[in-house]
CSV table of C-alpha atoms in Angstrom, one decimal:
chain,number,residue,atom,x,y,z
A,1,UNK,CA,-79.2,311.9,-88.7
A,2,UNK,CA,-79.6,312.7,-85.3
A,3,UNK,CA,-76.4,312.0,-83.3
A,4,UNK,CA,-75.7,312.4,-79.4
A,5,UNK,CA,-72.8,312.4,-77.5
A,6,UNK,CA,-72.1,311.5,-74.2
A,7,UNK,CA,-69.9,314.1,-71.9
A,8,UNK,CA,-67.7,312.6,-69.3
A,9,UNK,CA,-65.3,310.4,-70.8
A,10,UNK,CA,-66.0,311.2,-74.5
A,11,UNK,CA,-66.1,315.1,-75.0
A,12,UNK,CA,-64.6,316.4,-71.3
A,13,UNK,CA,-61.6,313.9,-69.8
A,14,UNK,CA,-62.3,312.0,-66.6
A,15,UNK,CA,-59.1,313.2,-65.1
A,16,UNK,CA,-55.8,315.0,-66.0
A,17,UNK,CA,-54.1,313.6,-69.1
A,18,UNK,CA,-56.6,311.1,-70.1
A,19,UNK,CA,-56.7,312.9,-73.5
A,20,UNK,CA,-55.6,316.2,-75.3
A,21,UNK,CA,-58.2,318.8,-74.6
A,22,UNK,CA,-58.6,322.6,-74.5
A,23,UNK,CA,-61.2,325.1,-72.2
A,24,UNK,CA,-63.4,327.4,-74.4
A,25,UNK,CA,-61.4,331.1,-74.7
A,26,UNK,CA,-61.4,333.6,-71.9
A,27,UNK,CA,-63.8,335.4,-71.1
A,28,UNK,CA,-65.9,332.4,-71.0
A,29,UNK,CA,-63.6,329.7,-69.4
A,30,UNK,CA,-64.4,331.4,-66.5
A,31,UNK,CA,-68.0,330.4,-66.7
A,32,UNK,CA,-67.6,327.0,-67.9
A,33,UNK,CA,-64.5,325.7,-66.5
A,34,UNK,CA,-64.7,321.9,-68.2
A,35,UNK,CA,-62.5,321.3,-71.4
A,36,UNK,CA,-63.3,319.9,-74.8
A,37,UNK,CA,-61.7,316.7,-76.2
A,38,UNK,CA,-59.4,318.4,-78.8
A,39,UNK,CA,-61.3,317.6,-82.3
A,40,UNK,CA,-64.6,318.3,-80.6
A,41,UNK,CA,-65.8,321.6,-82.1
A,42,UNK,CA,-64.0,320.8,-85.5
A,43,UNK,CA,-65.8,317.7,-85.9
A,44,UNK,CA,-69.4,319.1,-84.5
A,45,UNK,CA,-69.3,321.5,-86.8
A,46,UNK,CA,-68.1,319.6,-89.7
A,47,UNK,CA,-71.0,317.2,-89.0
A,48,UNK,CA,-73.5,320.2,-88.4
A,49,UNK,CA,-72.6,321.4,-91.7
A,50,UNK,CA,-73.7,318.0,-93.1
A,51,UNK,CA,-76.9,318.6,-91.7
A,52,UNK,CA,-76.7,316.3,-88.5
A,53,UNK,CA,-78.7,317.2,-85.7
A,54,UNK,CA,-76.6,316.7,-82.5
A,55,UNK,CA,-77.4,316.3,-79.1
A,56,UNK,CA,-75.9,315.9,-75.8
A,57,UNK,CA,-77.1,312.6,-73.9
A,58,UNK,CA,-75.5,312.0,-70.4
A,59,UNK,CA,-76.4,310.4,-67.3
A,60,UNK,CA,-74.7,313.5,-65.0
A,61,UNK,CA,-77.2,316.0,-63.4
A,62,UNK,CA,-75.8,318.8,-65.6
A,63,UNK,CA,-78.3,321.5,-66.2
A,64,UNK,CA,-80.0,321.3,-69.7
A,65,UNK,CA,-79.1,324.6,-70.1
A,66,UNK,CA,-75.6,324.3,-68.2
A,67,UNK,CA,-74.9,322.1,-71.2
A,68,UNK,CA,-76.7,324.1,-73.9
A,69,UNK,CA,-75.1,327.1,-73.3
A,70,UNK,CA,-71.4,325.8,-72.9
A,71,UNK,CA,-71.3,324.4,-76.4
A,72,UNK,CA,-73.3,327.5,-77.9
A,73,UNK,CA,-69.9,329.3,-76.7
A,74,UNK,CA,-67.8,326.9,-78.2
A,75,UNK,CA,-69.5,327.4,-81.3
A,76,UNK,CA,-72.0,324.4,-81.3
A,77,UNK,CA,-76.0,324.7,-81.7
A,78,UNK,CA,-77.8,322.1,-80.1
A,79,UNK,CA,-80.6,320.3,-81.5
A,80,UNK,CA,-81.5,319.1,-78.0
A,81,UNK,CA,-80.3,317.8,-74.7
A,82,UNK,CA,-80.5,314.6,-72.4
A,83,UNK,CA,-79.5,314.8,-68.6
A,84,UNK,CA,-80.3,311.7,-66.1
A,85,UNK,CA,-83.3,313.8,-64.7
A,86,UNK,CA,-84.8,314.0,-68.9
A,87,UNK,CA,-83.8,310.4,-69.1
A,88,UNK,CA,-85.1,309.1,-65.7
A,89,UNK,CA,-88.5,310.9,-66.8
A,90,UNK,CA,-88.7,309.0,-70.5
A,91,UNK,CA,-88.1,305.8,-69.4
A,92,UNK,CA,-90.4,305.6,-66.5
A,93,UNK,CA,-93.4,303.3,-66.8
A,94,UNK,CA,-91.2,301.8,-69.8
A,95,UNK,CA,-90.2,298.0,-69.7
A,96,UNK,CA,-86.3,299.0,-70.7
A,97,UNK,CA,-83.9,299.3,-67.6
A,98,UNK,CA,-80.4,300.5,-69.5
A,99,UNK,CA,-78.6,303.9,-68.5
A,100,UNK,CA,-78.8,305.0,-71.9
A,101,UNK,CA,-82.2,304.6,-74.8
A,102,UNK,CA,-81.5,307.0,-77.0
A,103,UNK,CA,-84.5,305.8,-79.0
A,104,UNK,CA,-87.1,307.3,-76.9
A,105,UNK,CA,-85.5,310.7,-78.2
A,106,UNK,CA,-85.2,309.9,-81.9
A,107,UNK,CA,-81.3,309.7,-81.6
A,108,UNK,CA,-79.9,307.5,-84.4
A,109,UNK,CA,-76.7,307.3,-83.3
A,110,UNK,CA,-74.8,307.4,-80.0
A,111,UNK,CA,-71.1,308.4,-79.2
A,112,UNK,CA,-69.7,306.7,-75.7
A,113,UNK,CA,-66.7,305.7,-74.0
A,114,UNK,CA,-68.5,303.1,-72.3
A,115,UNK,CA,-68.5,299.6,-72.9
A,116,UNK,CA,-71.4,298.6,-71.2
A,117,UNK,CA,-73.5,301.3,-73.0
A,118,UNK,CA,-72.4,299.4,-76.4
A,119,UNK,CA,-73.4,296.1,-74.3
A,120,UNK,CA,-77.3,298.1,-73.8
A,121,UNK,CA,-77.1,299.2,-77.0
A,122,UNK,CA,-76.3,295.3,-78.4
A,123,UNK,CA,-78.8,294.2,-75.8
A,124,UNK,CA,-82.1,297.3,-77.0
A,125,UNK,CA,-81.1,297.1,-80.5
A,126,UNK,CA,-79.5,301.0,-81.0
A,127,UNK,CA,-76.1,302.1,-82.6
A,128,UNK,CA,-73.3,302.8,-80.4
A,129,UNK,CA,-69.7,303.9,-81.2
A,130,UNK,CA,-67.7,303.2,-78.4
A,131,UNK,CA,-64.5,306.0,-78.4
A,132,UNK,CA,-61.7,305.0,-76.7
A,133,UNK,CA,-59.9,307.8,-74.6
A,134,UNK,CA,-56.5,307.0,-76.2
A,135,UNK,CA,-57.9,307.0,-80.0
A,136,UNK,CA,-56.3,310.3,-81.4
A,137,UNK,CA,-58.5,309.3,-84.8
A,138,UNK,CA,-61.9,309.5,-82.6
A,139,UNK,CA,-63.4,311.7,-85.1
A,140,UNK,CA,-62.0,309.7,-87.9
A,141,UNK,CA,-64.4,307.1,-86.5
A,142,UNK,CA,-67.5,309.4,-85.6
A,143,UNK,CA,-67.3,311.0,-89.4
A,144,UNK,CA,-67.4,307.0,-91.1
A,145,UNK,CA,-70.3,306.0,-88.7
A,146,UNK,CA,-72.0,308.7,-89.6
A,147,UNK,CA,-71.8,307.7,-93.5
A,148,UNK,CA,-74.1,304.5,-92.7
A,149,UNK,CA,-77.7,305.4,-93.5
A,150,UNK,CA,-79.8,305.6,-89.8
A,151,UNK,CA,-82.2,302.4,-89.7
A,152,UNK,CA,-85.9,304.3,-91.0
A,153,UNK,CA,-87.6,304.4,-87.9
A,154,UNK,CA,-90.1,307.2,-86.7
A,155,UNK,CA,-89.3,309.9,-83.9
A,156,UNK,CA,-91.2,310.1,-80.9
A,157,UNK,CA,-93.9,312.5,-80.7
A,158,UNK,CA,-91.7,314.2,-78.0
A,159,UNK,CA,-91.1,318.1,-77.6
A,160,UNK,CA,-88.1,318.5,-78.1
A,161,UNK,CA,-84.9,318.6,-75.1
């Protein structure tokens, strides 16, 4: 299954104290600065191990390879990455207007703290788990979404991001 998480609210806290988190070890905190949602390497690799594909999808202007290479020190292979810039460039000449369509990247499932991204993806007909910053079993939730079978459709002949 190919799974994608969003960043800012979900893996990295918004702002002190929204939830327990931890920067990546020296020497490479001092390269990339932003902390992981404590859980977050634990659980990607649990889920790598069950032979998910992850992904990062996130609306920020974070460099593809910004993102790619912060997680690869924490531990975590990417299987591809989707900034606003990647996104922006998908969706343009497409009839869909929603911040997030993770099925024009073959993503099966998506991981957001947003409400209204679980309103898009009620409204464009994708799967959304909706983590809420003061759920200390997010993971918990992440793993038994992951147990239900992806809906059979076919990827995109995309390269891959």
């Amino acid at each position: 299954m190919r799974i994608a998480f969003d960043i800012d609210g979900t893996l990295t806290p918004l702002g002190k104290g929204q939830f327990r988190s931890a920067s990546l070890a020296f020497p490479m905190r001092l390269l990339f600065r932003e902390p992981l949602r404590e859980g977050t390497v634990a659980l990607m690799r649990e889920l790598q191990a069950d032979g998910h594909d992850l992904w990062i999808y996130t609306s920020s202007l974070r460099s593809r390879r910004y993102l790619y290479l912060w997680l690869l020190c924490a531990g975590i292979r990417l299987g591809g990455v989707v900034n606003g810039t990647v996104h922006a460039n998908a969706l343009r000449g497409r009839p869909v207007t929603a911040s997030k369509y993770p099925p024009a990247f073959g993503i099966d499932l998506l991981i957001d703290d947003s409400a209204g991204v679980e309103a898009e993806g009620d409204r464009h007909g994708f799967r959304v788990v909706t983590i809420d910053p003061d759920d200390v079993h997010w993971a918990s939730k992440v793993k038994a979404a992951c147990q239900v079978p992806a809906e059979s459709s076919p990827r995109p002949d995309s390269p891959r991001v």
